[in-house]
Coordinates of C-alpha atoms in Angstrom, one line a residue:
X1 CA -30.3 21.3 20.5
X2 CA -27.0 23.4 20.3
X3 CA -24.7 21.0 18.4
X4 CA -21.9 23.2 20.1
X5 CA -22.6 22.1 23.4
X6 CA -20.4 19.0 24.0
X7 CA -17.4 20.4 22.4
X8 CA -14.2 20.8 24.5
X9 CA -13.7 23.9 26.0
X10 CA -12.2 26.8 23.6
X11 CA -11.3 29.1 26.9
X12 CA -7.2 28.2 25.9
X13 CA -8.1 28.0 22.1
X14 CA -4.9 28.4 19.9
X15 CA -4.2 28.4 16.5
X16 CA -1.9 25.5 16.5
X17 CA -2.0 21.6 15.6
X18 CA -2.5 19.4 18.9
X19 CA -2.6 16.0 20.0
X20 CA -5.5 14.3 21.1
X21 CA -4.1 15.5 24.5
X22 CA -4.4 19.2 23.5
X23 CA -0.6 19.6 23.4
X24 CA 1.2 21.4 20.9
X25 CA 2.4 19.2 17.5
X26 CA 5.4 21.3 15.9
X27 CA 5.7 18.6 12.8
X28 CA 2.5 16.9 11.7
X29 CA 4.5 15.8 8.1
X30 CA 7.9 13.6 9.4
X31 CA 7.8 10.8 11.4
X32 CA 10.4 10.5 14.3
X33 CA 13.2 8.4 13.0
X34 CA 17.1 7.8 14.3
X35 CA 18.5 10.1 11.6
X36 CA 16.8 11.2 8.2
X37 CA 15.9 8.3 7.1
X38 CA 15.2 5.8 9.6
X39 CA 13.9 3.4 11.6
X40 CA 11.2 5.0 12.9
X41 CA 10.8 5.0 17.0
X42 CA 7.6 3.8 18.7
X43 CA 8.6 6.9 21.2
X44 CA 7.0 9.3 18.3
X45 CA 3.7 8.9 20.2
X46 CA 2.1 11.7 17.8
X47 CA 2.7 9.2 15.1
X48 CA 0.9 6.4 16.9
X49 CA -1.8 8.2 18.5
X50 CA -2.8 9.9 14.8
X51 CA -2.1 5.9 13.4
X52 CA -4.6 4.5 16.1
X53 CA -7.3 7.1 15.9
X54 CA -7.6 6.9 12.4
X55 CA -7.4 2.8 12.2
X56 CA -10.4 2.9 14.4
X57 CA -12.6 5.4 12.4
X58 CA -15.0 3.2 10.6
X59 CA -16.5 -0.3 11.8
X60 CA -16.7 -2.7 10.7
X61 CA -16.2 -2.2 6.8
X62 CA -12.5 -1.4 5.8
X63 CA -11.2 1.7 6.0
X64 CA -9.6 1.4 2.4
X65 CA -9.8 -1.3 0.4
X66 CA -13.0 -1.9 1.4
X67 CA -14.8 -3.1 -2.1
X68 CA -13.1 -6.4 -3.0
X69 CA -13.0 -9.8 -4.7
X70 CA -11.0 -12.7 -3.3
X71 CA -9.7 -16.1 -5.4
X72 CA -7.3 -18.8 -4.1
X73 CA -4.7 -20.8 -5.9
X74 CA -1.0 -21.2 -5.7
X75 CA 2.4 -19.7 -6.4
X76 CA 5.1 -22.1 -8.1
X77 CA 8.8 -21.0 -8.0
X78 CA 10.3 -21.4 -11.5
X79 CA 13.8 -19.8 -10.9
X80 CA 16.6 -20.2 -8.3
X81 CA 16.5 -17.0 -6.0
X82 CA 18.2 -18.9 -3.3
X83 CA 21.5 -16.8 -3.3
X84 CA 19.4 -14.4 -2.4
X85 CA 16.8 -15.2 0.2
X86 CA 16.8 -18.2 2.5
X87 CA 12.6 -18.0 2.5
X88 CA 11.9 -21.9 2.3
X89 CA 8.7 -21.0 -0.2
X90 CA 11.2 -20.1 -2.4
X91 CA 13.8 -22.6 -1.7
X92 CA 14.2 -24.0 -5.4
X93 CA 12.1 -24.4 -8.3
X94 CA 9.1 -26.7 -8.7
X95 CA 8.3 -25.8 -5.2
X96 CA 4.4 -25.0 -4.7
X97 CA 2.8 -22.6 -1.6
X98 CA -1.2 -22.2 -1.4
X99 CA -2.3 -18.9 -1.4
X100 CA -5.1 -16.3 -1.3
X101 CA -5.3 -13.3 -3.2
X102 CA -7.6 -10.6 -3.0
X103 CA -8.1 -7.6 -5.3
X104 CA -9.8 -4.1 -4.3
X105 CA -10.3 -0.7 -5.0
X106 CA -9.4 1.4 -2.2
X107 CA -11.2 5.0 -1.5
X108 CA -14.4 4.0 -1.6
X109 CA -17.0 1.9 0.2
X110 CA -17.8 -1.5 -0.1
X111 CA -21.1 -1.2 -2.7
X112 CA -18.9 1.3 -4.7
X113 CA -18.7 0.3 -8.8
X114 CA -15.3 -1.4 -9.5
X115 CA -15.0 1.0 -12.6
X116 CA -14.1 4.4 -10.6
X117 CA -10.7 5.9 -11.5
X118 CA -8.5 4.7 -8.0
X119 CA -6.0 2.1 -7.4
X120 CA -6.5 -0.9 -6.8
X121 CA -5.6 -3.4 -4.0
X122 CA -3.3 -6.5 -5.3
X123 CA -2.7 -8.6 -2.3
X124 CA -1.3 -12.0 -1.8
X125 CA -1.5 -14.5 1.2
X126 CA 1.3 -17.5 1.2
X127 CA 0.1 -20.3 3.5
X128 CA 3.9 -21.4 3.7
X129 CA 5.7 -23.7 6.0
X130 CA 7.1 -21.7 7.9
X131 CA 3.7 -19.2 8.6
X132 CA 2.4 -17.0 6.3
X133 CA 3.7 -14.3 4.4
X134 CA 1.1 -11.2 3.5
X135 CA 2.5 -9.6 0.3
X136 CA 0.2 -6.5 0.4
X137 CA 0.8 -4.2 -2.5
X138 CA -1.7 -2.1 -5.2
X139 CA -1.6 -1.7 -9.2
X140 CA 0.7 0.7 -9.5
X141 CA 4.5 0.4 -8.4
X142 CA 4.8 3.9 -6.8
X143 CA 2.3 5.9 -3.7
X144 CA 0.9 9.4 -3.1
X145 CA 3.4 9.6 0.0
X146 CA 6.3 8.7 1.3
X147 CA 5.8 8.9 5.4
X148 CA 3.0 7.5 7.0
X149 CA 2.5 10.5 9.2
X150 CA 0.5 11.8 6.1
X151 CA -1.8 8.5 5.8
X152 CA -4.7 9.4 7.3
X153 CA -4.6 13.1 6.1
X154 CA -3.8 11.5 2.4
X155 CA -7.2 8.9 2.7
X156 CA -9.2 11.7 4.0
X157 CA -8.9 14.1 1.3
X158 CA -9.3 11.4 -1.4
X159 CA -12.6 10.1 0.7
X160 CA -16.3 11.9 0.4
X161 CA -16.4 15.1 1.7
X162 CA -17.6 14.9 5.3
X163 CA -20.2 17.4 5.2
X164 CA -21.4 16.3 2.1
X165 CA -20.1 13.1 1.3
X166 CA -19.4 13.6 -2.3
X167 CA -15.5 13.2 -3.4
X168 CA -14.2 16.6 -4.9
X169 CA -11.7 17.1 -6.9
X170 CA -10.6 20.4 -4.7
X171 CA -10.1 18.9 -1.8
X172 CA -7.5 16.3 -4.0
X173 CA -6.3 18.9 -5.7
X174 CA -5.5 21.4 -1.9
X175 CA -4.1 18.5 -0.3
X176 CA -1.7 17.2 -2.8
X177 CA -0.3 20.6 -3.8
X178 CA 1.6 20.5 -0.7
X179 CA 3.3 17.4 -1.6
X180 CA 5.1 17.6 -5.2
X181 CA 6.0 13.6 -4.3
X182 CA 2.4 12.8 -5.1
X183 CA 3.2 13.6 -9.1
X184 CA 4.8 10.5 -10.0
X185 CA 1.4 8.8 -8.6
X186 CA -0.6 10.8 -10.6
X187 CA 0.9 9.9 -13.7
X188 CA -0.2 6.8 -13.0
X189 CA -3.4 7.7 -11.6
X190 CA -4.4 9.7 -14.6
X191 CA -2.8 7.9 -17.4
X192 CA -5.4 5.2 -19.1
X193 CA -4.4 3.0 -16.7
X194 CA -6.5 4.1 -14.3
X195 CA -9.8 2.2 -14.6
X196 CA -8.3 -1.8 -15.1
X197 CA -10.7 -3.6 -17.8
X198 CA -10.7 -6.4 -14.9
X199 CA -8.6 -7.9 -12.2
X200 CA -7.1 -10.4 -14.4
X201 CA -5.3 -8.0 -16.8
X202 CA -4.2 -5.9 -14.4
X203 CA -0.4 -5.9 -12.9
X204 CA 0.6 -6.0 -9.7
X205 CA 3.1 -4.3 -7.1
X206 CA 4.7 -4.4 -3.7
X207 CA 5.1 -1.0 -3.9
X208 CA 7.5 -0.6 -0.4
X209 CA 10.9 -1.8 -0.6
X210 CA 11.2 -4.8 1.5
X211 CA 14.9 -6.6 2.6
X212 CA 15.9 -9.9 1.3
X213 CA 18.2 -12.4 3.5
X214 CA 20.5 -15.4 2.3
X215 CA 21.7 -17.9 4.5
X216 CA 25.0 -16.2 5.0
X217 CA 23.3 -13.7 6.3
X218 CA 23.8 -10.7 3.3
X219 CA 21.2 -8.4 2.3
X220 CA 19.4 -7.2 -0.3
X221 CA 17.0 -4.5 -1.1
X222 CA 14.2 -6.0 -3.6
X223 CA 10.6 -5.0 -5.1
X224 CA 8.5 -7.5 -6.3
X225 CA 6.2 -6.9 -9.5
X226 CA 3.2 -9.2 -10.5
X227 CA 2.5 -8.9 -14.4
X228 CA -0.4 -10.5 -16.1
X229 CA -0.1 -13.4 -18.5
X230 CA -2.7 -12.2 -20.4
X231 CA -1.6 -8.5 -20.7
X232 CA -2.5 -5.1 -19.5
X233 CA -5.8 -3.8 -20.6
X234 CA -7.8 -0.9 -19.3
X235 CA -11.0 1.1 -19.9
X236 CA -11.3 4.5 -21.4
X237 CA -14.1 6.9 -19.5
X238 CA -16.6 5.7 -22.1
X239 CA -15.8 2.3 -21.9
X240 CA -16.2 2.8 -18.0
X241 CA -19.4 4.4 -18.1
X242 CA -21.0 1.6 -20.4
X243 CA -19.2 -1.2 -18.6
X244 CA -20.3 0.2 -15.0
X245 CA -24.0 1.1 -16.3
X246 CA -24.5 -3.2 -17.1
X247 CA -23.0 -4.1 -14.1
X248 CA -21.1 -2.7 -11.2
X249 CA -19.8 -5.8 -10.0
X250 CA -17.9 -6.2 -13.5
X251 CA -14.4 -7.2 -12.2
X252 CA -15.7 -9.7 -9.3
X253 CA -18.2 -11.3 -11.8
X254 CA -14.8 -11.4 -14.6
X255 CA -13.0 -13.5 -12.0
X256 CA -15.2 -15.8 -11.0
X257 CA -16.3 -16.8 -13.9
X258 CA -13.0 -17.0 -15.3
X259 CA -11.8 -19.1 -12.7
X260 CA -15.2 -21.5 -12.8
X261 CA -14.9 -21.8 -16.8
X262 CA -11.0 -23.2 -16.2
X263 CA -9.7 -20.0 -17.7
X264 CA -7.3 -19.8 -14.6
X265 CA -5.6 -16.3 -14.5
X266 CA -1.9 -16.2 -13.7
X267 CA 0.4 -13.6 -13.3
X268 CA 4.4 -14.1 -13.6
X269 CA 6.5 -12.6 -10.1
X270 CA 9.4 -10.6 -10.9
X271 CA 11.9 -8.9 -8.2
X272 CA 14.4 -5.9 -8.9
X273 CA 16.9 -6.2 -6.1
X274 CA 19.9 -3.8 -5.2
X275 CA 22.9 -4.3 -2.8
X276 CA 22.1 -1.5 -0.2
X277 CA 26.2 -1.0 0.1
X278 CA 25.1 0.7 -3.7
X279 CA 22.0 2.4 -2.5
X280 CA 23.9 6.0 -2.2
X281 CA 24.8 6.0 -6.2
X282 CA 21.2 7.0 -7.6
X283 CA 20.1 10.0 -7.6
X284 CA 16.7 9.5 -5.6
X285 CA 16.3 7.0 -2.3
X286 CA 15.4 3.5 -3.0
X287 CA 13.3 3.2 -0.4
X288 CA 11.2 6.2 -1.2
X289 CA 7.7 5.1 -2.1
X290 CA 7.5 7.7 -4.8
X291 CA 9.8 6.4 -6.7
X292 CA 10.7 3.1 -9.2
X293 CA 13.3 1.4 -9.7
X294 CA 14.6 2.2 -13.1
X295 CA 14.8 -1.5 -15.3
X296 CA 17.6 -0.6 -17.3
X297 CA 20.0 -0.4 -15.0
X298 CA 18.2 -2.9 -12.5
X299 CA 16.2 -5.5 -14.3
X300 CA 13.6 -7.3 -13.4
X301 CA 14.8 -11.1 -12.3
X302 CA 11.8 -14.0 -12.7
X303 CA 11.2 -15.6 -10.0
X304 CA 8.0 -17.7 -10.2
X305 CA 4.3 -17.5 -11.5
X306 CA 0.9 -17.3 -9.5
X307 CA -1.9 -19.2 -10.4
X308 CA -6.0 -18.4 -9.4
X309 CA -7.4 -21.6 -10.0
X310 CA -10.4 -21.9 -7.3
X311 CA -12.9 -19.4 -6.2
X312 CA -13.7 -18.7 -2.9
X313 CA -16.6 -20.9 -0.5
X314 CA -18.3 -18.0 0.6
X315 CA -18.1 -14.1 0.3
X316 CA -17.8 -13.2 4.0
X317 CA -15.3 -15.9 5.8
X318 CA -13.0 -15.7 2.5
X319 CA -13.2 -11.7 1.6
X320 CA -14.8 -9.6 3.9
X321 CA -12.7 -11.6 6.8
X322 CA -10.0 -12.1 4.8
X323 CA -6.9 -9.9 6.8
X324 CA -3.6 -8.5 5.2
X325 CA -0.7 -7.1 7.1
X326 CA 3.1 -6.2 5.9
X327 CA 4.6 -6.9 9.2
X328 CA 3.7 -10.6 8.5
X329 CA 7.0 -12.0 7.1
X330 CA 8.4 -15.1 7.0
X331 CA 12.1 -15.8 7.8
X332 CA 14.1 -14.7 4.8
X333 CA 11.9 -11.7 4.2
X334 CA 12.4 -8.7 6.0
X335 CA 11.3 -4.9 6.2
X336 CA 13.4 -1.7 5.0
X337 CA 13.7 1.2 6.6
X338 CA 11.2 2.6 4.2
X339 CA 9.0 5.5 6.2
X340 CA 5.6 4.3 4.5
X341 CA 6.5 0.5 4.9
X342 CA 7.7 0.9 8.7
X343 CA 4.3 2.7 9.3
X344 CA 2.5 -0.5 8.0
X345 CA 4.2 -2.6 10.3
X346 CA 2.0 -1.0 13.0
X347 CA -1.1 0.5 11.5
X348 CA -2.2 -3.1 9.5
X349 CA -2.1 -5.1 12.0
X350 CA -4.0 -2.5 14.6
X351 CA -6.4 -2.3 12.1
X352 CA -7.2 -6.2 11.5
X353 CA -7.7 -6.0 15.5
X354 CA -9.9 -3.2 15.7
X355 CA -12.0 -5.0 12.6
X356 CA -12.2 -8.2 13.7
X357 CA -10.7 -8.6 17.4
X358 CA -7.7 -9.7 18.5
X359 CA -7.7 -13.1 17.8
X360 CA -8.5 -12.7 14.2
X361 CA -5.6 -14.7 13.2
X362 CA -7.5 -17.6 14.3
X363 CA -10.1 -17.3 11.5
X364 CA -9.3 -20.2 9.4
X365 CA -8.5 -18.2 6.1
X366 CA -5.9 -16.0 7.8
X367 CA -4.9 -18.8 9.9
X368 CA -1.7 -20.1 9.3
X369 CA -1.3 -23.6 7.7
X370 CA 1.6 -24.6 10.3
X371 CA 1.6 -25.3 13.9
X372 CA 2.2 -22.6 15.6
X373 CA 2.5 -22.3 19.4
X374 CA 2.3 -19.2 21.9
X375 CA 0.4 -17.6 24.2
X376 CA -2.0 -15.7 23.1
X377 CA -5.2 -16.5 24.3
X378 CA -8.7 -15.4 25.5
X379 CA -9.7 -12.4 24.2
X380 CA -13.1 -11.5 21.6
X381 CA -13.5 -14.1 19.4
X382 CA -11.4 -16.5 20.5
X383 CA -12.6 -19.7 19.9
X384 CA -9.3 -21.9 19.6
X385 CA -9.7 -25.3 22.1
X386 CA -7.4 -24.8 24.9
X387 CA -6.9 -27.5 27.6
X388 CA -3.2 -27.2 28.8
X389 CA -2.0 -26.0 32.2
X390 CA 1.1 -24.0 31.0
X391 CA 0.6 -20.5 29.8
X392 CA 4.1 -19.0 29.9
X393 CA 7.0 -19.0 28.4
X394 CA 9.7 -21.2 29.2
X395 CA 8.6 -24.2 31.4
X396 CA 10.2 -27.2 32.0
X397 CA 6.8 -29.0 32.0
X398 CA 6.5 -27.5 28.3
X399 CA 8.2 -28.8 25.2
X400 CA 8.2 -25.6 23.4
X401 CA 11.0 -24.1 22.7
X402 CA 12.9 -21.1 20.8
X403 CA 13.2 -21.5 17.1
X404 CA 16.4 -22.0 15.1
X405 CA 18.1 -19.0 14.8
X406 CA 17.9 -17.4 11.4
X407 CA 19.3 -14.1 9.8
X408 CA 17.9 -10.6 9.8
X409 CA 19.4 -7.4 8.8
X410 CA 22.7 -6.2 10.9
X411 CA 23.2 -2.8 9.4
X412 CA 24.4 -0.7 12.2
X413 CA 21.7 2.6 13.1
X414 CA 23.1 5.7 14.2
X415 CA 21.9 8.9 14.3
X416 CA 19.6 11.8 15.9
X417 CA 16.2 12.1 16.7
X418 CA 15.0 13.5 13.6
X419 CA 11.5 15.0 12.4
X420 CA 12.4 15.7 8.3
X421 CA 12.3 14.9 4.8
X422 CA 14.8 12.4 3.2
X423 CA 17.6 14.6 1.8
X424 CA 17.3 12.8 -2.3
X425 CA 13.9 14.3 -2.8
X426 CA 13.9 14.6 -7.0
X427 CA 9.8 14.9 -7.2
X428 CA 9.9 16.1 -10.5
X429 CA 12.3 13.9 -12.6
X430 CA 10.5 10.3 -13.1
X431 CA 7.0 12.0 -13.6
X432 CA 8.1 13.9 -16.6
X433 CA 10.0 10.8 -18.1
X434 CA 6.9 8.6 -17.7
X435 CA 5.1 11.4 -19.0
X436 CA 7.2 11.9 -22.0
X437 CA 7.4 8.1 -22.4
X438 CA 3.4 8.3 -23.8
X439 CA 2.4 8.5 -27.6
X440 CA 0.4 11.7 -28.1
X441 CA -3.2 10.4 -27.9
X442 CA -2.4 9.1 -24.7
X443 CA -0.6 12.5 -23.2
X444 CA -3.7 14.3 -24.8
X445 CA -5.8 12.2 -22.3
X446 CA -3.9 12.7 -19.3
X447 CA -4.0 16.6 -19.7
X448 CA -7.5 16.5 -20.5
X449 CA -7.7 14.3 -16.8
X450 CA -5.3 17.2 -15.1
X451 CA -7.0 19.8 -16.2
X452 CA -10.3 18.1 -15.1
X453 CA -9.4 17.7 -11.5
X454 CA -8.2 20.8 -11.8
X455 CA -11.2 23.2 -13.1
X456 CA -13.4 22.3 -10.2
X457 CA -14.3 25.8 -9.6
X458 CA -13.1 25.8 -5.8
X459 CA -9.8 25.1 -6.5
X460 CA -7.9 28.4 -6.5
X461 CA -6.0 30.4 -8.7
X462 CA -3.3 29.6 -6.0
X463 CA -3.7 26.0 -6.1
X464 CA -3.5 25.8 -10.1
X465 CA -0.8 28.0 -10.1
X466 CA 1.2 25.7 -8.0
X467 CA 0.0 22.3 -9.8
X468 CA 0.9 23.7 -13.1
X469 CA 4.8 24.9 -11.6
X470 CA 5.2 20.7 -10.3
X471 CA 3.7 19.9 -14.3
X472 CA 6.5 22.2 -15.5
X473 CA 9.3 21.3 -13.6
X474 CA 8.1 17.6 -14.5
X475 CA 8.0 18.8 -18.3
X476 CA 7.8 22.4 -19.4
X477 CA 5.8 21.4 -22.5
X478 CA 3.3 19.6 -20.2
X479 CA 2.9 22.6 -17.6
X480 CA 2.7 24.8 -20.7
X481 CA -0.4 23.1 -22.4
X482 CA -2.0 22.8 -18.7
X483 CA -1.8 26.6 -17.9
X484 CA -2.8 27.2 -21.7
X485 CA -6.1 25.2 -20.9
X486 CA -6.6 26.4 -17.6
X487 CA -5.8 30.1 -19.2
X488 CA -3.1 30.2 -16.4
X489 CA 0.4 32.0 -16.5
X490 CA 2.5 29.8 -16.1
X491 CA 5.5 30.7 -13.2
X492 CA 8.2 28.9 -14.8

């Protein structure tokens, strides 16, 4: 059979980037925003059509995050953060919310070891009373990418190749040279950090910067930061390999039997906030994903602990079911105009939908644990008792009405329709402090990983060449000792 025969038609071939439509695409790396930085429009239909395609690419596992381990418990505030958010879950201290948490890796599928080298998924479900709020976030504070235009390409060169489906460290290493913003992740990424010994010493991150409101109605930019009561611990490669050879299922099993024994884990919450009338006086963006917030000059503020103290019932209803999505906020929690974030907004939710229908908030563990009224009904899946007469919105035979008012953001947006980079770009700086802020054994590790990933022998002399001028401009000792081991010249 001639595999060729069902493909479009090549009469008009060109050598340019299309839409699914066949038309021309001029910027397949910004996202459509009203000026540099943002909002970004729902009119940049490229940007949805790319989102949507690839949300629908696999059924029914996850795209990413698809091997994971769930555990329910609650979160306890233990300092006052109401001057600065008028959430009610965090309204004063002593105050209790149930939640769910689940933890993941994220490249690869759902049988996949837990001790592979990858992020890892920290996510957290409050059940509080005024709906839930999904805090979806991973192990490490920073991302490969700062617009979500590069998602799916980002996901596709970490996955399996498709021909082969083995992961290969060329197709990493091509992708991410063209985007120096991915160094600060890699320091992560490569450092020793990499492989977490478990789930329960392991921190956690919200990684987007998200928008606080008080009741007066002011603002604030904040990042929240999960960190371990019981420490940080990780596994070196050897470790790893003896760990994963017992038992693949090494993290899952740690948690619940942790959890059974009474050997609750609990991690402590902590937020950085900044006034965004001060967001112009650093020297990168605070709302670029690449980048942390340094503690020195904004520390972290406590704010309350999580506890894990009961496993889930059963696997499927409370994991694989289980459904996380950023643009679930609760009133005094907001979104930024962060590009990554704003693309999560849409592409979580579309995904959850594709996954598990539309009515998959019905499911009792993403349900929420208030009432909620609308209507939304009918559907796959839906399975929700419905025996009134009214299905629209307002009726004067219906009681329902409009909430309370409550604050969001009122920043004014002006600008142009714009397809670029933010302006405060400063990829190299933060990489080659964290780097420098390692003892020697441990920097001796990470080059050893870098120059790993980077002696796959279809990676080019081009593509080192470049990878070892972003090591230099991070650290010229650094890009020096890589070139020396890869017996490069370095450009720099």
């Amino acid at each position: 059979m001639d595999p060729y025969k069902f493909r479009p038609s090549s009469a008009n071939n060109s050598p340019y980037f299309t839409a699914n439509s066949g038309a021309p695409v001029w910027n397949n790396n910004n996202s459509l925003t009203v000026g540099h930085r943002g909002p970004i429009l729902l009119e940049d239909y490229h940007l949805v059509e790319k989102l949507a395609n690839f949300d629908r690419e696999r059924i029914p596992e996850r795209v990413v995050h698809a091997r994971g381990a769930s555990a329910k418990g609650f979160f306890e505030v233990t300092h006052d953060v109401s001057h600065l958010t008028c959430a009610d879950f965090l309204r004063s201290p002593g105050v209790q919310t149930p939640v769910i948490v689940r933890f993941s890796t994220v490249i690869h599928e759902r049988g996949s070891p837990e001790t592979i080298r990858d992020p890892r998924g920290f996510a957290v479900k409050f059940y509080t009373r005024e709906g839930n709020f999904d805090l979806v976030g991973n192990n490490f504070p920073v991302f490969f990418i700062r617009d979500g235009m590069k998602f799916p390409d980002m996901v596709h060169s970490l996955k399996p190749n498709p021909k082969s489906h083995i992961q290969e460290n060329w197709r990493i290493m091509d992708f991410f040279s063209h985007h120096p913003e991915s160094l600060h992740m890699f320091t992560f990424l490569f450092d020793d950090i990499g492989i977490p010994a478990n789930y329960r010493h392991m921190e956690g991150s919200g990684v987007n910067t998200y928008t606080l409101i008080n009741k007066a109605g002011k603002t604030y930019y904040v990042k929240f930061h999960w960190k371990p009561t019981c420490g940080v611990k990780s596994l070196l490669e050897d470790e790893a390999i003896k760990v994963g050879g017992a038992n693949h299922s090494h993290a899952t099993q740690d948690l619940y039997d942790s959890i059974a024994s009474g050997n609750y884990p609990e991690w402590k919450l902590f937020i950085q906030t900044i006034d965004p009338a001060d967001e112009d006086k650093f020297d990168f963006d605070p709302l670029d994903v690449t980048k942390t917030w340094p503690e020195d000059i904004l520390p972290l503020q406590p704010v309350g602990r999580l506890v894990l103290n009961k496993n889930i019932d059963n696997f499927f209803a409370e994991n694989e079911q289980l459904a996380f999505c950023p643009s679930i906020v609760v009133p005094g929690v907001h979104y930024s105009d962060d590009k990554l974030l704003q693309t999560r907004i849409f592409s979580y939710s579309d995904t959850q939908r594709h996954r598990l229908g539309p009515n998959y908030l019905q499911l009792p563990v993403n349900a929420p644990k208030c009432s909620h009224h609308n209507n939304h009904y009918d559907g796959f899946m839906n399975f929700m008792h419905r025996d009134e007469e009214v299905d629209y919105f307002p009726s004067r035979y219906d009681p329902v009405r409009h909430a309370e008012r409550y604050p969001i953001p009122s920043n004014v947006l002006n600008g142009c329709r714009e397809k670029q980079c933010i302006p405060k770009e400063n990829n190299f700086k933060q990489p080659g402090e964290r780097y420098r802020s390692m003892d020697p054994a441990r920097q001796e590790r990470f080059i050893c990983r870098v120059v790993d990933a980077l002696s796959d022998p279809r990676v080019t002399h081009e593509i080192r060449s470049i990878w070892i001028s972003y090591w230099s401009q991070a650290d010229k000792s650094l890009g020096m000792k890589v070139a020396s081991r890869l017996n490069v010249r370095p450009t720099m």
